[in-house]
Amino acid sequence: MNQKPIAIVTAASQGIGAAIARELTVQNYELALFSTSPRIETLAAELGALAVVGDIKVADDLARLVEKTIERYGRIDAVVNNTGNPPDGDALSASDADWTVAWEMCFMNVVRMARLVQPIMVRQGGGAFVNIGSINSVEPGEWYVASVRASLPTFAKMFARKYGSEGIRMNNVLPGFLENWGLDADTLATLPMRRAGKLQEVAKTVAFLLSSDSGYINGESIRVDGAFTRSA
C-alpha cells in the first residue's frame, strides 16, 4: 500500500488549485486532480498525479473522482474543495439560475465531497478537509452572488463538532485579493499590505491545515487576506 498521504484537489488546473497541487507535491502527497478543463491532464503529468475531468456541480462526477482515487491509491487522507468563481450579480439582479449555480459551485460541492469521503476517512482512522472560500464568506462585498460562500464557516463548524471524535477535521481558507487577479495600482493602494496575496501563501496555509502540525485546529476559517477584512 502506498505510504504517502493521498489528497484530492478540485478546480486544480490553474490559479489557487494548481498552486495547492504543486505545494502538496513538495510536501510528499500523491494527488488526484479534478477540473472541468482538459488542461488538468498536463498538470497531472507534470506532478505524477491522477487527472479526472468533470464538473464540480455534478454529483456523479464527484463520485467518479472519489472512485478513481480509491482505485489508484487505496485511500484518501485529504480533500481540498476548491472551485472557480460563481456568476457575477448583485442581490436582486442575479437570476435564479445564477444563484443556483453559485450554490452548487460554492457550497454543495463541499457537502457532496464530505458525504463521499467521510466514510472512507472513518475506516482509515482520520483525515482532513480544507475548503477554499473567500473573504466574501465573512464580509460580503459587491460580488453578492459569491456571498453564498458564507455558508462554509457554519458547515465546517458543524462538521468538525460531529466528526472530530473520529479523527476527521474540516477547516476553511478564505483568500483575499491575489496576484493572479491583475489588480491595478489604485486597488493595490487600498490593501493594508499594499500588495496582493501570493498563490503560494494560500497554498502553504492549506498544506499546514492538512498536516498534523495543525492537529487541534478544527472547524476554523483562516483568512489569508493581509488584514483586508475588518470584522472580528
mmCIF file of C-alpha atoms in Angstrom:
data_model
loop_
_atom_site.group_PDB
_atom_site.id
_atom_site.type_symbol
_atom_site.label_atom_id
_atom_site.label_comp_id
_atom_site.label_asym_id
_atom_site.label_seq_id
_atom_site.Cartn_x
_atom_site.Cartn_y
_atom_site.Cartn_z
ATOM 1 C CA MET A 1 0.000 0.000 0.000
ATOM 2 C CA ASN A 2 1.239 3.496 -0.831
ATOM 3 C CA GLN A 3 2.723 5.146 2.264
ATOM 4 C CA LYS A 4 2.481 8.721 1.035
ATOM 5 C CA PRO A 5 -0.634 10.683 2.067
ATOM 6 C CA ILE A 6 -3.250 10.946 -0.664
ATOM 7 C CA ALA A 7 -5.031 14.223 -1.427
ATOM 8 C CA ILE A 8 -7.811 15.261 -3.775
ATOM 9 C CA VAL A 9 -7.670 18.823 -5.114
ATOM 10 C CA THR A 10 -10.607 20.136 -7.126
ATOM 11 C CA ALA A 11 -10.532 23.010 -9.644
ATOM 12 C CA ALA A 12 -6.817 22.301 -9.883
ATOM 13 C CA SER A 13 -5.940 23.229 -13.457
ATOM 14 C CA GLN A 14 -4.887 26.814 -12.708
ATOM 15 C CA GLY A 15 -4.733 29.544 -10.089
ATOM 16 C CA ILE A 16 -5.170 28.593 -6.433
ATOM 17 C CA GLY A 17 -5.874 24.941 -7.215
ATOM 18 C CA ALA A 18 -2.712 24.460 -9.262
ATOM 19 C CA ALA A 19 -0.623 26.242 -6.616
ATOM 20 C CA ILE A 20 -2.044 23.946 -3.937
ATOM 21 C CA ALA A 21 -1.341 20.884 -6.056
ATOM 22 C CA ARG A 22 2.290 21.906 -6.534
ATOM 23 C CA GLU A 23 2.753 22.675 -2.834
ATOM 24 C CA LEU A 24 1.250 19.346 -1.747
ATOM 25 C CA THR A 25 3.569 17.546 -4.148
ATOM 26 C CA VAL A 26 6.502 19.265 -2.423
ATOM 27 C CA GLN A 27 5.006 18.070 0.882
ATOM 28 C CA ASN A 28 5.174 14.468 -0.406
ATOM 29 C CA TYR A 29 1.497 13.924 -1.196
ATOM 30 C CA GLU A 30 0.184 11.773 -4.007
ATOM 31 C CA LEU A 31 -2.611 13.629 -5.760
ATOM 32 C CA ALA A 32 -5.893 13.200 -7.569
ATOM 33 C CA LEU A 33 -6.589 16.389 -9.522
ATOM 34 C CA PHE A 34 -10.037 17.379 -10.766
ATOM 35 C CA SER A 35 -11.122 20.081 -13.190
ATOM 36 C CA THR A 36 -13.597 20.855 -15.937
ATOM 37 C CA SER A 37 -10.642 21.718 -18.170
ATOM 38 C CA PRO A 38 -8.593 19.110 -20.055
ATOM 39 C CA ARG A 39 -5.580 21.216 -19.002
ATOM 40 C CA ILE A 40 -5.643 19.161 -15.823
ATOM 41 C CA GLU A 41 -4.022 16.342 -17.776
ATOM 42 C CA THR A 42 -0.908 18.487 -18.349
ATOM 43 C CA LEU A 43 -0.517 19.403 -14.691
ATOM 44 C CA ALA A 44 -1.159 15.813 -13.614
ATOM 45 C CA ALA A 45 1.576 14.583 -15.966
ATOM 46 C CA GLU A 46 3.963 17.178 -14.511
ATOM 47 C CA LEU A 47 3.240 16.122 -10.935
ATOM 48 C CA GLY A 48 2.757 12.384 -11.474
ATOM 49 C CA ALA A 49 -0.853 12.696 -10.353
ATOM 50 C CA LEU A 50 -4.193 11.203 -11.302
ATOM 51 C CA ALA A 51 -6.281 13.505 -13.506
ATOM 52 C CA VAL A 52 -10.085 13.372 -13.597
ATOM 53 C CA VAL A 53 -12.082 15.708 -15.841
ATOM 54 C CA GLY A 54 -15.548 16.598 -14.622
ATOM 55 C CA ASP A 55 -17.899 19.277 -13.338
ATOM 56 C CA ILE A 56 -17.812 20.196 -9.665
ATOM 57 C CA LYS A 57 -21.557 20.887 -9.793
ATOM 58 C CA VAL A 58 -22.375 17.322 -10.879
ATOM 59 C CA ALA A 59 -22.710 14.811 -8.050
ATOM 60 C CA ASP A 60 -21.939 11.831 -10.293
ATOM 61 C CA ASP A 61 -18.687 13.452 -11.435
ATOM 62 C CA LEU A 62 -17.575 13.916 -7.838
ATOM 63 C CA ALA A 63 -18.456 10.298 -7.086
ATOM 64 C CA ARG A 64 -16.372 9.221 -10.073
ATOM 65 C CA LEU A 65 -13.461 11.303 -8.776
ATOM 66 C CA VAL A 66 -13.570 9.576 -5.404
ATOM 67 C CA GLU A 67 -13.958 6.148 -7.009
ATOM 68 C CA LYS A 68 -10.964 6.645 -9.297
ATOM 69 C CA THR A 69 -8.861 7.971 -6.416
ATOM 70 C CA ILE A 70 -9.573 4.860 -4.361
ATOM 71 C CA GLU A 71 -8.910 2.622 -7.356
ATOM 72 C CA ARG A 72 -5.482 4.164 -7.875
ATOM 73 C CA TYR A 73 -4.319 4.855 -4.334
ATOM 74 C CA GLY A 74 -6.493 2.799 -1.970
ATOM 75 C CA ARG A 75 -7.160 5.641 0.465
ATOM 76 C CA ILE A 76 -7.919 9.373 0.791
ATOM 77 C CA ASP A 77 -6.214 11.349 3.536
ATOM 78 C CA ALA A 78 -7.047 14.884 2.467
ATOM 79 C CA VAL A 79 -9.560 16.777 0.357
ATOM 80 C CA VAL A 80 -9.142 20.349 -0.853
ATOM 81 C CA ASN A 81 -12.504 21.652 -2.034
ATOM 82 C CA ASN A 82 -11.503 24.436 -4.381
ATOM 83 C CA THR A 83 -13.784 25.939 -7.011
ATOM 84 C CA GLY A 84 -13.952 28.656 -9.627
ATOM 85 C CA ASN A 85 -15.835 31.914 -9.373
ATOM 86 C CA PRO A 86 -19.632 31.912 -9.444
ATOM 87 C CA PRO A 87 -21.583 34.203 -11.788
ATOM 88 C CA ASP A 88 -21.448 37.941 -11.162
ATOM 89 C CA GLY A 89 -24.555 39.651 -9.951
ATOM 90 C CA ASP A 90 -25.997 41.653 -7.090
ATOM 91 C CA ALA A 91 -28.675 40.591 -4.675
ATOM 92 C CA LEU A 92 -31.664 41.305 -6.919
ATOM 93 C CA SER A 93 -30.382 41.463 -10.488
ATOM 94 C CA ALA A 94 -28.896 37.949 -10.346
ATOM 95 C CA SER A 95 -31.236 35.371 -11.830
ATOM 96 C CA ASP A 96 -32.499 32.279 -10.057
ATOM 97 C CA ALA A 97 -30.172 30.272 -12.279
ATOM 98 C CA ASP A 98 -27.183 32.383 -11.162
ATOM 99 C CA TRP A 99 -27.975 31.798 -7.507
ATOM 100 C CA THR A 100 -28.398 28.072 -8.122
ATOM 101 C CA VAL A 101 -25.071 27.821 -9.945
ATOM 102 C CA ALA A 102 -23.329 29.715 -7.133
ATOM 103 C CA TRP A 103 -24.889 27.431 -4.512
ATOM 104 C CA GLU A 104 -23.811 24.304 -6.400
ATOM 105 C CA MET A 105 -20.281 25.638 -7.022
ATOM 106 C CA CYS A 106 -19.520 27.157 -3.639
ATOM 107 C CA PHE A 107 -21.418 25.063 -1.090
ATOM 108 C CA MET A 108 -22.973 21.851 -2.345
ATOM 109 C CA ASN A 109 -19.630 20.673 -3.727
ATOM 110 C CA VAL A 110 -18.321 20.698 -0.139
ATOM 111 C CA VAL A 111 -21.366 18.855 1.214
ATOM 112 C CA ARG A 112 -21.201 16.202 -1.510
ATOM 113 C CA MET A 113 -17.479 15.569 -1.090
ATOM 114 C CA ALA A 114 -17.975 15.268 2.665
ATOM 115 C CA ARG A 115 -20.689 12.660 2.133
ATOM 116 C CA LEU A 116 -18.463 10.685 -0.218
ATOM 117 C CA VAL A 117 -15.188 10.805 1.675
ATOM 118 C CA GLN A 118 -16.173 10.924 5.346
ATOM 119 C CA PRO A 119 -16.981 7.164 5.470
ATOM 120 C CA ILE A 120 -13.611 6.399 3.864
ATOM 121 C CA MET A 121 -11.807 8.528 6.434
ATOM 122 C CA VAL A 122 -13.707 6.855 9.278
ATOM 123 C CA ARG A 123 -12.470 3.453 8.102
ATOM 124 C CA GLN A 124 -8.926 4.795 7.843
ATOM 125 C CA GLY A 125 -8.982 6.403 11.272
ATOM 126 C CA GLY A 126 -8.954 10.048 10.202
ATOM 127 C CA GLY A 127 -8.365 12.671 7.553
ATOM 128 C CA ALA A 128 -8.696 16.362 6.821
ATOM 129 C CA PHE A 129 -10.739 18.649 4.582
ATOM 130 C CA VAL A 130 -9.875 22.210 3.612
ATOM 131 C CA ASN A 131 -12.481 24.273 1.778
ATOM 132 C CA ILE A 132 -11.383 27.284 -0.238
ATOM 133 C CA GLY A 133 -13.828 30.124 0.280
ATOM 134 C CA SER A 134 -13.151 33.832 0.049
ATOM 135 C CA ILE A 135 -13.361 36.974 2.125
ATOM 136 C CA ASN A 136 -16.998 37.104 0.967
ATOM 137 C CA SER A 137 -17.517 34.291 3.459
ATOM 138 C CA VAL A 138 -17.172 36.789 6.313
ATOM 139 C CA GLU A 139 -17.753 40.213 4.711
ATOM 140 C CA PRO A 140 -19.970 40.223 1.600
ATOM 141 C CA GLY A 141 -18.752 42.769 -0.900
ATOM 142 C CA GLU A 142 -20.055 43.897 -4.245
ATOM 143 C CA TRP A 143 -19.997 40.304 -5.575
ATOM 144 C CA TYR A 144 -23.299 39.415 -3.922
ATOM 145 C CA VAL A 145 -23.828 36.038 -5.533
ATOM 146 C CA ALA A 146 -20.423 34.931 -4.214
ATOM 147 C CA SER A 147 -21.735 35.557 -0.702
ATOM 148 C CA VAL A 148 -23.222 32.063 -0.710
ATOM 149 C CA ARG A 149 -19.717 31.134 0.498
ATOM 150 C CA ALA A 150 -20.864 32.493 3.856
ATOM 151 C CA SER A 151 -22.376 29.037 4.409
ATOM 152 C CA LEU A 152 -18.909 27.452 4.621
ATOM 153 C CA PRO A 153 -17.901 28.608 8.125
ATOM 154 C CA THR A 154 -21.121 27.255 9.624
ATOM 155 C CA PHE A 155 -20.893 23.945 7.783
ATOM 156 C CA ALA A 156 -17.246 23.445 8.749
ATOM 157 C CA LYS A 157 -18.041 24.118 12.394
ATOM 158 C CA MET A 158 -20.957 21.654 12.406
ATOM 159 C CA PHE A 159 -18.920 19.011 10.591
ATOM 160 C CA ALA A 160 -15.972 19.438 12.949
ATOM 161 C CA ARG A 161 -18.112 19.022 16.040
ATOM 162 C CA LYS A 162 -19.816 15.931 14.605
ATOM 163 C CA TYR A 163 -16.770 14.065 13.287
ATOM 164 C CA GLY A 164 -13.808 15.406 15.241
ATOM 165 C CA SER A 165 -14.008 12.430 17.602
ATOM 166 C CA GLU A 166 -13.332 10.175 14.611
ATOM 167 C CA GLY A 167 -10.109 11.982 13.782
ATOM 168 C CA ILE A 168 -11.579 13.965 10.879
ATOM 169 C CA ARG A 169 -11.041 17.700 10.628
ATOM 170 C CA MET A 170 -12.522 20.375 8.391
ATOM 171 C CA ASN A 171 -11.292 23.953 8.063
ATOM 172 C CA ASN A 172 -11.745 26.786 5.576
ATOM 173 C CA VAL A 173 -9.193 29.068 3.944
ATOM 174 C CA LEU A 174 -10.548 32.455 2.911
ATOM 175 C CA PRO A 175 -8.267 34.271 0.459
ATOM 176 C CA GLY A 176 -8.424 37.966 -0.250
ATOM 177 C CA PHE A 177 -7.080 39.794 -3.298
ATOM 178 C CA LEU A 178 -4.499 37.605 -5.039
ATOM 179 C CA GLU A 179 -1.691 38.154 -7.507
ATOM 180 C CA ASN A 180 -3.487 36.429 -10.379
ATOM 181 C CA TRP A 181 -6.351 38.922 -10.300
ATOM 182 C CA GLY A 182 -4.466 41.515 -12.363
ATOM 183 C CA LEU A 183 -5.049 44.301 -9.820
ATOM 184 C CA ASP A 184 -4.331 47.882 -10.814
ATOM 185 C CA ALA A 185 -2.279 50.351 -8.773
ATOM 186 C CA ASP A 186 -5.356 52.086 -7.341
ATOM 187 C CA THR A 187 -6.719 48.804 -5.981
ATOM 188 C CA LEU A 188 -3.352 47.771 -4.561
ATOM 189 C CA ALA A 189 -3.177 51.093 -2.747
ATOM 190 C CA THR A 190 -6.373 50.192 -0.832
ATOM 191 C CA LEU A 191 -4.885 46.977 0.544
ATOM 192 C CA PRO A 192 -3.362 47.219 4.037
ATOM 193 C CA MET A 193 -0.142 45.491 2.932
ATOM 194 C CA ARG A 194 -0.061 47.409 -0.367
ATOM 195 C CA ARG A 195 0.279 44.198 -2.339
ATOM 196 C CA ALA A 196 -1.798 41.251 -3.463
ATOM 197 C CA GLY A 197 -1.517 37.901 -1.776
ATOM 198 C CA LYS A 198 0.651 35.255 -3.379
ATOM 199 C CA LEU A 199 -0.887 31.999 -4.562
ATOM 200 C CA GLN A 200 1.873 30.167 -2.731
ATOM 201 C CA GLU A 201 0.885 31.867 0.527
ATOM 202 C CA VAL A 202 -2.591 30.389 0.176
ATOM 203 C CA ALA A 203 -1.171 27.006 -0.824
ATOM 204 C CA LYS A 204 1.158 26.861 2.187
ATOM 205 C CA THR A 205 -1.727 27.709 4.520
ATOM 206 C CA VAL A 206 -3.728 24.835 3.040
ATOM 207 C CA ALA A 207 -0.784 22.449 3.417
ATOM 208 C CA PHE A 208 -0.436 23.448 7.074
ATOM 209 C CA LEU A 209 -4.124 22.859 7.776
ATOM 210 C CA LEU A 210 -3.940 19.403 6.210
ATOM 211 C CA SER A 211 -0.859 18.460 8.224
ATOM 212 C CA SER A 212 -0.555 17.032 11.731
ATOM 213 C CA ASP A 213 1.063 20.346 12.755
ATOM 214 C CA SER A 214 -2.481 21.778 12.813
ATOM 215 C CA GLY A 215 -3.940 18.724 14.519
ATOM 216 C CA TYR A 216 -6.008 20.681 17.063
ATOM 217 C CA ILE A 217 -7.326 23.253 14.584
ATOM 218 C CA ASN A 218 -10.806 22.173 13.564
ATOM 219 C CA GLY A 219 -13.884 23.968 12.302
ATOM 220 C CA GLU A 220 -11.997 27.209 11.731
ATOM 221 C CA SER A 221 -11.972 29.734 8.888
ATOM 222 C CA ILE A 222 -8.497 31.153 8.327
ATOM 223 C CA ARG A 223 -8.278 34.420 6.386
ATOM 224 C CA VAL A 224 -5.351 34.912 4.033
ATOM 225 C CA ASP A 225 -6.218 38.482 3.148
ATOM 226 C CA GLY A 226 -3.465 40.717 4.515
ATOM 227 C CA ALA A 227 -5.884 42.264 7.055
ATOM 228 C CA PHE A 228 -8.270 43.492 4.335
ATOM 229 C CA THR A 229 -11.416 42.411 6.169
ATOM 230 C CA ARG A 230 -12.305 44.340 9.290
ATOM 231 C CA SER A 231 -14.783 42.135 11.140
ATOM 232 C CA ALA A 232 -13.605 40.126 14.134
#
